[in-house]
């Protein structure tokens, strides 16, 4: 019998000696969620020749708690080599007790731990497989891009526009705030240095150049790595868990064409626009600080900025932004498509999308720095 | 025992739905103790919604649900927690926690609600897994086993605390006929052994005729119960053609 909640009664054990036999009677309600009597206390140090278990007249509902008690008793009997008679217990109890005993002695659960060497081997295999996966994915994206150019009418423009809105327009508030603050911070930092040389006006050069060449693209890319890269990974990871990706494959549609290309195109277009916007706001931030603490009028600041920044500075920044956008998109989509089919897998995919995105951004920024230096841009 | 006549579940005037979309209204039924009770009906009639209301995941817009004479909705938080111990739920997809192994999945309710020692917990876990035929899979993660196995493991978890009432949401959906039949036998078994009340939401006719003591049939247009009784009798003698049609797979006898 199971345990309706409304009956307040406790499990009870009574022992009685009949001839040389210890009779253990079980009464009351036995609930696994309540405290149950212990066998050792019930026997209380007696050393009977035989033990017999039976239900008392007032036995109420019982569950696994009773089984555990009887099981404990049976083990005690085995250890003290006392004969144990369970035949007075009703059929269901005996049947469940057999199940408990069988489960208890059943084959041990499969040991799934591994030794150090095989772990190293598996990790190496894993690295190799991941490298292959990434190469394949990048290759597929290149093929997808080629296909996109050839069949422009088959491209999912609607999805692309939606993604553009999500990763571009919707990111405007956070990009505004962060780039304005970055401009402010840089102006403050350079003001300290410039004022020592009486070169206050050159704050405009510093803020303008750093913003346009470096920070505009970089900060936007970082924001999008956290915002959009993670979202791509979570969306695609969840689609994979729902077998939506499989459904595309069996229809003969490549997931890269259908899901990845619109996202990549959206990011590659929106990133330069966002970076340009970030540049402008960064310069405004610098202007505010210059006016506030250096008394440089905005008009002078603007003229100085114009003379400091050339078109090639802006272009290098925008090229970077576009590449960073592609990297963030690639990292997000790749992590999403490789996600495990579980809730934890989707979480891991989002995490690794952000981490990979940030890593790639910094890595490629360094490569760009060297390359632009060599090219003299 | 006092008042054994209180039904396990007593539903009175229950109204189910989402926001302003009322699916079912003025539901009244009782589920007796140790009964295998099926809720049937076509797709979209609100079977799963009713289940979510019964287990307290959704608050009813009107009416009450009483377990052993005690209303879940009106109980205070600590009493609700006590009532939660008295029922287990087998969700449609299993709903095993994916970051935990099967052992940990079954162990969690035991750790949360009992004072068992670790080795006793292990015994219970081994027994529950053996009951559902999953001995040896203690250390597997849900993603590493098949759908049918996941469902059985979820049943082991639902049974971990020996609940007085077990709710099953489409237990045989997606299972092969043999596994589905084993699950039916398992339901009958736990009822016979422990007197568990089983509420099954299903439209698997084979299961209904094999194990149901009583069914209620819901209907979308009627927004309520259109049949209540023994499925074999209803299939033959129900006055309502919808009921006979459903229970005879469209071939009205």
XYZ file of C-alpha atoms in Angstrom:
630
model
C 0.000 0.000 0.000
C 1.235 3.427 -0.761
C 1.116 6.367 1.526
C -1.777 8.795 1.520
C -0.602 11.921 3.284
C -3.439 12.430 5.696
C -2.769 9.527 8.061
C -0.402 10.637 10.811
C 1.157 7.480 12.209
C 4.727 6.406 12.747
C 6.450 3.181 11.837
C 6.627 0.839 14.814
C 8.590 -2.323 15.611
C 7.780 -4.682 18.483
C 9.886 -7.653 19.471
C 8.693 -10.636 21.442
C 10.454 -13.853 22.366
C 8.549 -17.055 21.642
C 10.493 -20.146 22.695
C 13.924 -19.589 21.171
C 12.570 -17.376 18.393
C 12.612 -13.595 18.276
C 9.364 -12.425 16.722
C 9.712 -8.986 15.109
C 6.361 -7.374 14.384
C 6.094 -4.404 12.049
C 3.253 -1.963 12.533
C 2.207 1.599 11.732
C 2.922 3.476 8.533
C 6.245 3.091 6.757
C 7.188 6.064 4.637
C 10.483 6.490 2.884
C 10.288 10.220 3.471
C 9.994 9.797 7.248
C 12.459 8.442 9.813
C 12.226 4.667 10.200
C 13.224 2.450 13.142
C 16.654 0.894 13.017
C 17.096 -2.866 13.183
C 19.947 -2.703 15.696
C 17.835 -0.697 18.134
C 14.872 -3.033 17.626
C 16.933 -6.137 18.418
C 18.587 -4.294 21.333
C 21.525 -6.615 21.779
C 19.519 -9.813 21.967
C 21.066 -12.945 20.467
C 18.136 -15.113 19.494
C 18.496 -18.556 17.930
C 15.995 -17.674 15.209
C 14.290 -14.543 13.900
C 10.841 -14.341 12.426
C 9.353 -11.228 10.833
C 5.644 -10.580 10.568
C 3.139 -7.772 10.142
C 1.372 -6.561 13.265
C -2.392 -6.184 13.229
C -2.184 -2.395 12.897
C 0.108 -2.292 9.873
C -0.737 0.758 7.783
C 0.509 1.821 4.383
C 4.107 0.839 3.670
C 6.718 1.471 1.009
C 10.448 1.043 0.393
C 11.213 2.115 3.969
C 9.824 -1.206 5.202
C 11.809 -3.090 2.582
C 15.013 -1.382 3.697
C 14.276 -2.298 7.329
C 13.660 -5.954 6.497
C 16.714 -5.942 4.251
C 18.786 -4.554 7.122
C 17.430 -7.339 9.342
C 18.216 -9.979 6.777
C 21.787 -8.765 6.500
C 22.134 -8.744 10.310
C 20.909 -12.335 10.390
C 23.440 -13.308 7.732
C 26.287 -11.671 9.648
C 25.317 -13.313 12.955
C 24.357 -16.568 11.155
C 20.882 -16.504 12.654
C 18.149 -18.245 10.650
C 15.675 -15.661 9.393
C 12.081 -16.524 8.599
C 10.292 -14.113 6.264
C 7.493 -16.470 5.250
C 4.903 -14.665 7.383
C 5.307 -11.452 5.402
C 2.730 -10.989 2.632
C 3.466 -11.840 -1.001
C 4.158 -8.340 -2.392
C 6.721 -7.680 0.364
C 8.548 -10.893 -0.411
C 8.507 -10.189 -4.120
C 9.857 -6.656 -3.668
C 12.462 -7.958 -1.211
C 13.673 -10.395 -3.837
C 13.974 -7.501 -6.299
C 15.924 -5.497 -3.745
C 18.260 -8.426 -3.041
C 18.775 -9.130 -6.729
C 19.450 -5.471 -7.483
C 21.812 -5.382 -4.530
C 23.862 -8.306 -5.752
C 23.427 -7.611 -9.462
C 26.378 -6.969 -11.657
C 28.158 -3.778 -10.696
C 27.342 -0.772 -12.880
C 29.573 -0.407 -15.884
C 32.782 1.331 -14.824
C 33.216 4.196 -17.218
C 36.339 5.833 -15.827
C 39.438 5.820 -18.029
C 43.141 5.667 -17.305
C 45.494 8.554 -17.965
C 46.948 7.256 -21.240
C 43.606 6.631 -22.896
C 42.430 10.063 -21.752
C 45.438 11.681 -23.433
C 44.824 9.599 -26.541
C 41.148 10.503 -26.659
C 41.953 14.177 -26.137
C 44.447 14.064 -29.024
C 41.869 12.376 -31.245
C 39.395 15.027 -30.187
C 41.743 17.863 -31.148
C 42.339 16.264 -34.551
C 38.628 15.755 -35.123
C 37.859 19.345 -34.140
C 40.528 20.642 -36.496
C 38.987 18.626 -39.312
C 35.526 19.896 -38.361
C 36.620 23.529 -38.424
C 38.412 23.105 -41.766
C 35.376 21.395 -43.251
C 33.098 24.091 -41.924
C 35.203 26.940 -43.296
C 35.405 25.086 -46.624
C 31.637 24.658 -46.710
C 31.203 28.356 -45.972
C 33.486 29.267 -48.881
C 31.499 26.968 -51.150
C 28.314 28.470 -49.765
C 29.587 31.971 -50.526
C 30.480 30.927 -54.066
C 27.019 29.430 -54.501
C 25.515 32.604 -53.095
C 27.200 34.727 -55.758
C 26.030 32.384 -58.537
C 22.429 32.039 -57.336
C 21.599 35.364 -55.745
C 17.867 34.755 -56.142
C 18.019 31.576 -54.047
C 19.564 33.375 -51.100
C 17.397 33.683 -47.988
C 17.149 37.487 -48.084
C 14.289 37.627 -45.608
C 16.249 35.683 -42.968
C 19.268 37.823 -43.708
C 17.310 41.050 -43.181
C 15.888 39.729 -39.940
C 19.353 38.822 -38.720
C 20.606 42.268 -39.797
C 17.962 43.850 -37.643
C 18.780 41.566 -34.722
C 22.546 41.992 -34.817
C 22.647 45.537 -36.207
C 19.785 47.811 -35.299
C 19.021 46.088 -32.012
C 22.662 46.431 -30.943
C 22.690 50.213 -31.384
C 21.954 51.177 -27.752
C 24.702 49.055 -26.241
C 27.189 50.023 -28.967
C 26.354 53.708 -28.393
C 26.896 53.515 -24.677
C 30.117 51.556 -24.815
C 31.806 53.512 -27.603
C 30.878 56.840 -26.023
C 32.424 55.671 -22.765
C 35.506 54.291 -24.532
C 35.975 57.713 -26.175
C 35.624 59.415 -22.792
C 38.115 57.096 -21.129
C 40.712 57.489 -23.875
C 40.367 61.258 -23.792
C 40.894 61.292 -20.031
C 43.960 59.069 -20.275
C 45.600 61.000 -23.075
C 44.672 64.355 -21.473
C 46.844 63.506 -18.479
C 49.837 62.909 -20.749
C 49.227 65.709 -23.266
C 48.739 68.391 -20.620
C 52.280 67.793 -19.310
C 53.573 68.967 -22.700
C 50.966 71.687 -23.197
C 49.728 69.751 -26.212
C 46.089 69.666 -25.141
C 44.717 69.856 -28.662
C 46.443 66.596 -29.638
C 43.942 64.690 -27.501
C 41.760 64.930 -30.592
C 44.430 63.183 -32.685
C 44.901 60.429 -30.135
C 41.206 59.715 -29.614
C 40.356 59.996 -33.309
C 43.146 57.754 -34.568
C 42.826 55.062 -31.909
C 39.047 55.014 -32.242
C 39.000 54.835 -36.019
C 41.889 52.427 -36.538
C 41.453 50.165 -33.519
C 38.883 50.606 -30.820
C 35.767 51.235 -32.924
C 36.031 47.917 -34.752
C 37.374 46.028 -31.758
C 34.780 47.140 -29.198
C 31.911 46.558 -31.631
C 33.265 43.111 -32.427
C 33.531 42.287 -28.726
C 29.956 43.394 -28.110
C 28.720 41.361 -31.041
C 30.734 38.314 -29.969
C 28.922 38.372 -26.644
C 25.570 39.363 -28.016
C 25.201 37.839 -31.454
C 27.791 35.032 -31.445
C 26.244 33.494 -28.348
C 22.756 33.905 -29.796
C 23.770 32.152 -33.044
C 25.313 29.269 -31.112
C 22.284 28.890 -28.832
C 19.795 29.042 -31.713
C 21.634 26.564 -33.915
C 22.474 24.327 -30.949
C 18.815 24.153 -29.978
C 17.835 23.477 -33.579
C 20.304 20.627 -33.626
C 18.878 19.209 -30.397
C 15.404 19.388 -31.983
C 16.658 17.498 -35.065
C 15.846 20.530 -37.229
C 19.354 20.413 -38.700
C 18.872 16.717 -39.533
C 15.569 17.575 -41.202
C 17.378 20.078 -43.440
C 20.065 17.543 -44.331
C 17.585 14.834 -45.263
C 15.780 17.347 -47.477
C 19.058 17.868 -49.304
C 19.442 21.446 -48.061
C 22.858 22.239 -46.676
C 22.544 23.789 -43.208
C 25.410 26.104 -44.136
C 23.426 27.602 -47.025
C 20.183 27.796 -45.159
C 21.279 28.895 -41.698
C 24.868 30.042 -41.726
C 25.157 32.161 -44.884
C 22.333 34.594 -44.031
C 23.889 35.130 -40.609
C 27.398 35.602 -41.941
C 26.269 38.032 -44.607
C 24.230 39.961 -42.053
C 27.182 40.284 -39.694
C 29.681 41.143 -42.429
C 27.404 43.995 -43.565
C 26.316 45.284 -40.216
C 29.703 45.220 -38.495
C 31.324 48.010 -40.572
C 28.210 50.152 -40.160
C 28.209 49.632 -36.420
C 31.953 50.296 -36.280
C 31.517 53.561 -38.196
C 28.818 54.561 -35.766
C 31.052 53.578 -32.843
C 33.879 55.710 -34.276
C 31.637 58.746 -34.435
C 30.386 58.300 -30.887
C 33.915 57.724 -29.581
C 34.991 61.012 -31.126
C 31.992 62.736 -29.539
C 33.063 61.272 -26.180
C 36.552 62.699 -26.621
C 35.065 66.039 -27.572
C 33.012 66.197 -24.387
C 36.037 65.507 -22.188
C 38.195 68.017 -24.065
C 35.574 70.691 -23.617
C 35.022 69.799 -19.984
C 38.547 69.513 -18.601
C 40.852 70.963 -21.289
C 38.670 73.852 -22.476
C 39.227 72.880 -26.104
C 36.225 74.179 -28.094
C 34.365 71.533 -30.135
C 35.067 73.321 -33.411
C 38.813 73.244 -32.827
C 38.577 69.634 -31.718
C 36.700 68.746 -34.919
C 39.196 70.500 -37.190
C 42.091 68.757 -35.425
C 40.356 65.382 -35.735
C 39.772 65.955 -39.457
C 43.397 66.751 -40.040
C 44.558 63.718 -38.021
C 42.441 61.062 -39.650
C 42.904 60.115 -43.270
C 40.535 58.060 -45.373
C 42.908 55.083 -45.261
C 42.638 55.042 -41.434
C 38.873 54.782 -41.682
C 39.113 52.127 -44.396
C 41.501 49.912 -42.434
C 39.115 50.122 -39.484
C 36.170 49.134 -41.640
C 38.038 46.241 -43.285
C 38.881 44.964 -39.841
C 35.286 45.361 -38.712
C 34.010 43.341 -41.622
C 36.512 40.533 -40.962
C 35.736 40.550 -37.245
C 32.045 40.248 -38.100
C 32.717 37.195 -40.237
C 34.848 35.661 -37.483
C 32.191 36.188 -34.828
C 29.558 34.699 -37.140
C 31.747 31.727 -38.068
C 32.584 30.992 -34.419
C 28.943 31.267 -33.353
C 27.546 29.120 -36.162
C 30.288 26.517 -35.921
C 29.863 26.087 -32.161
C 26.096 25.887 -32.600
C 26.279 23.234 -35.300
C 28.750 21.157 -33.267
C 26.726 21.385 -30.039
C 25.762 18.256 -28.104
C 22.100 17.401 -28.235
C 21.274 18.437 -24.683
C 20.532 21.483 -22.562
C 24.088 21.491 -21.219
C 25.415 21.101 -24.774
C 23.647 24.269 -25.887
C 25.099 26.134 -22.910
C 28.593 24.915 -23.712
C 28.131 25.901 -27.348
C 27.188 29.467 -26.388
C 30.164 29.724 -24.030
C 32.653 28.439 -26.547
C 31.179 30.672 -29.269
C 31.948 33.756 -27.166
C 35.397 32.568 -26.128
C 36.356 31.502 -29.661
C 34.962 34.739 -31.064
C 37.004 36.923 -28.696
C 40.132 34.859 -29.284
C 39.810 35.129 -33.066
C 39.192 38.874 -32.864
C 42.388 39.504 -30.898
C 44.376 37.081 -33.046
C 43.296 38.679 -36.303
C 43.753 42.164 -34.869
C 47.406 41.286 -34.253
C 47.748 39.888 -37.772
C 46.192 43.076 -39.194
C 48.553 45.232 -37.119
C 51.572 43.475 -38.627
C 50.133 43.387 -42.143
C 49.141 47.092 -42.209
C 52.558 47.979 -40.838
C 54.293 46.073 -43.640
C 51.986 47.598 -46.232
C 52.569 51.035 -44.744
C 48.860 51.782 -44.282
C -7.151 3.712 9.099
C -9.465 6.654 9.171
C -11.656 7.615 6.249
C -10.355 5.268 3.588
C -13.220 6.404 1.407
C -11.584 9.749 0.472
C -10.687 9.475 -3.199
C -7.040 9.854 -4.188
C -7.848 12.785 -6.434
C -10.993 14.873 -6.292
C -11.495 17.436 -9.054
C -14.375 19.857 -8.642
C -15.447 22.555 -11.077
C -11.985 22.760 -12.607
C -11.425 25.166 -15.481
C -8.250 24.675 -17.540
C -6.666 26.819 -20.154
C -4.036 29.329 -21.072
C -4.876 32.982 -20.458
C -8.146 33.690 -22.258
C -8.131 30.414 -24.188
C -10.262 28.119 -22.030
C -9.838 24.515 -23.147
C -11.873 22.718 -20.513
C -14.520 23.996 -18.144
C -16.426 22.685 -15.164
C -14.589 19.374 -14.881
C -15.770 17.099 -12.090
C -14.330 13.659 -11.472
C -12.795 11.514 -8.782
C -9.997 9.024 -9.014
C -10.229 6.192 -6.516
C -7.274 4.763 -4.666
C -5.218 2.127 -6.476
C -7.135 2.845 -9.654
C -5.540 2.929 -13.103
C -7.289 5.934 -14.532
C -6.893 7.003 -18.160
C -7.547 10.440 -19.600
C -8.197 10.045 -23.319
C -9.300 12.236 -26.179
C -8.218 13.484 -29.566
C -5.198 15.704 -30.086
C -5.610 19.227 -28.799
C -8.499 18.453 -26.459
C -6.492 19.528 -23.416
C -5.285 16.222 -21.981
C -1.780 17.458 -21.261
C -3.127 20.803 -20.060
C -5.351 18.979 -17.593
C -2.325 17.045 -16.377
C -0.346 20.250 -15.864
C -3.213 21.581 -13.776
C -3.477 18.389 -11.745
C 0.199 18.353 -10.782
C 0.104 22.027 -9.852
C 2.331 23.380 -12.636
C -0.496 25.703 -13.636
C -2.946 27.393 -11.338
C -6.557 26.630 -12.246
C -8.598 29.660 -13.278
C -11.490 28.159 -11.317
C -12.220 25.050 -9.278
C -10.148 22.864 -6.971
C -7.975 19.771 -7.125
C -7.799 17.766 -3.901
C -5.324 15.002 -3.153
C -6.634 12.660 -0.445
C -9.078 15.350 0.582
C -6.522 18.147 0.721
C -6.520 21.002 -1.764
C -3.153 21.628 -3.369
C -3.898 25.168 -4.451
C -5.060 26.292 -1.009
C -2.250 24.665 0.981
C 0.590 26.869 2.250
C 4.081 26.503 0.823
C 5.392 23.949 3.331
C 2.268 21.820 3.038
C 2.506 21.989 -0.754
C 6.035 20.657 -0.490
C 4.760 17.789 1.660
C 2.012 17.081 -0.864
C 4.503 17.105 -3.731
C 6.159 14.065 -2.141
C 2.978 12.095 -2.601
C 3.014 12.174 -6.355
C 5.444 11.398 -9.120
C 5.204 12.519 -12.728
C 6.483 10.797 -15.843
C 6.768 13.549 -18.441
C 6.232 12.954 -22.135
C 9.885 13.235 -23.127
C 11.224 11.766 -19.897
C 12.572 15.135 -18.706
C 15.643 13.560 -17.150
C 18.184 16.162 -16.084
C 20.722 16.010 -18.849
C 23.717 17.030 -16.757
C 23.200 14.164 -14.276
C 23.765 10.428 -14.684
C 20.825 8.078 -14.230
C 22.016 7.324 -10.681
C 22.149 11.034 -9.843
C 18.778 11.611 -11.481
C 17.114 9.050 -9.220
C 19.202 10.019 -6.233
C 18.127 13.683 -6.262
C 14.560 13.193 -4.947
C 15.891 10.723 -2.373
C 18.525 13.185 -1.179
C 15.987 15.990 -1.131
C 13.205 14.253 0.774
C 14.651 11.354 2.780
C 17.224 10.802 5.494
C 18.534 7.596 3.941
C 22.202 6.677 4.258
C 24.262 6.591 1.072
C 24.336 2.787 0.797
C 20.578 2.566 1.359
C 20.078 5.127 -1.377
C 22.223 2.994 -3.643
C 20.053 -0.038 -2.838
C 16.887 1.856 -3.696
C 18.413 3.235 -6.908
C 19.544 -0.246 -7.941
C 16.096 -1.660 -7.171
C 14.224 1.033 -9.066
C 16.503 0.682 -12.082
C 16.087 -3.104 -11.932
C 12.305 -2.686 -11.838
C 12.416 -0.763 -15.101
C 15.017 -3.108 -16.580
C 17.968 -0.717 -16.629
C 20.395 -2.504 -14.317
C 23.973 -1.560 -15.135
C 23.151 1.835 -16.651
C 23.719 3.793 -13.413
C 26.620 5.814 -14.798
C 25.138 6.704 -18.174
C 23.950 10.172 -19.068
C 20.453 10.549 -20.536
C 21.912 11.586 -23.904
C 23.764 8.280 -24.152
C 20.736 5.994 -24.007
C 17.780 5.476 -26.316
C 14.411 7.209 -26.071
C 12.657 4.180 -24.615
C 15.363 3.732 -22.028
C 15.130 7.410 -21.122
C 11.433 6.996 -20.535
C 11.967 3.977 -18.311
C 14.703 5.788 -16.387
C 12.319 8.707 -15.928
C 9.752 6.278 -14.532
C 12.359 4.985 -12.082
C 12.897 8.581 -10.987
C 9.157 9.204 -10.669
C 8.886 6.091 -8.471
C 11.917 6.892 -6.318
C 9.862 8.176 -3.392
C 7.158 5.480 -3.711
C 4.529 8.125 -4.436
C 0.882 7.427 -3.731
C -0.120 8.838 -7.110
C 1.854 8.621 -10.338
C 0.938 10.729 -13.351
C 1.968 9.483 -16.783
C 1.954 11.841 -19.766
C 1.746 9.738 -22.929
C 3.878 6.927 -21.506
C 3.888 4.819 -24.659
C 4.442 7.641 -27.171
C 7.447 6.781 -29.292
C 7.952 3.320 -27.803
C 7.926 0.035 -29.674
C 4.964 -2.282 -28.949
C 6.990 -4.578 -26.706
C 8.511 -1.806 -24.613
C 5.127 -0.164 -24.461
C 3.596 -3.400 -23.217
C 6.352 -3.817 -20.637
C 5.568 -0.333 -19.419
C 1.891 -1.298 -19.105
C 2.868 -4.333 -17.060
C 5.084 -2.142 -14.931
C 2.167 0.200 -14.233
C -0.058 -2.701 -13.185
C 2.796 -4.110 -11.122
C 3.415 -0.989 -9.070
C -0.308 -0.639 -8.531
C -0.608 -4.230 -7.299
C 2.513 -4.085 -5.144
C 2.180 -0.679 -3.533
C -1.425 0.282 -4.179
C -0.303 3.267 -6.233
C -2.942 5.343 -7.975
C -2.002 5.781 -11.636
C -3.335 8.607 -13.787
C -2.402 8.033 -17.417
C -2.837 10.524 -20.228
C -2.734 8.507 -23.412
C -4.502 7.627 -26.616
C -2.841 4.260 -27.022
C -5.882 2.008 -27.462
C -3.944 -1.182 -26.718
C -2.876 0.188 -23.328
C -6.332 1.520 -22.584
C -8.002 -1.842 -23.083
C -5.184 -3.768 -21.427
C -4.850 -1.955 -18.133
C -7.374 0.858 -17.633
C -9.871 0.461 -14.794
C -11.626 3.606 -15.832
C -11.310 6.243 -18.542
C -12.613 9.734 -18.987
C -12.783 11.088 -22.487
C -12.294 14.797 -23.129
C -13.559 16.629 -26.165
C -12.480 19.916 -27.655
C -15.907 21.120 -28.796
C -17.687 20.024 -25.624
C -14.853 21.548 -23.539
C -15.283 18.805 -21.008
C -15.835 15.152 -20.259
C -18.006 13.303 -22.745
C -17.567 9.810 -21.321
C -16.630 8.241 -18.016
C -16.420 4.538 -17.278
C -14.917 1.189 -18.164
C -13.363 1.428 -21.642
C -14.618 -2.002 -22.768
C -18.171 -1.117 -21.818
C -17.904 2.344 -23.372
C -16.569 0.931 -26.637
C -19.622 -1.292 -26.961
C -22.417 0.601 -25.287
C -21.686 4.309 -25.149
C -24.591 6.372 -26.425
C -22.157 8.931 -27.815
C -20.895 8.064 -31.318
C -17.694 10.119 -30.741
C -16.735 7.837 -27.849
C -17.497 4.605 -29.697
C -15.686 5.891 -32.761
C -12.585 6.801 -30.766
C -12.411 3.531 -28.881
C -13.023 1.478 -32.041
C -10.528 3.408 -34.208
C -13.214 5.005 -36.301
C -15.130 1.793 -36.996
C -18.381 2.430 -35.204
C -19.720 -0.856 -33.954
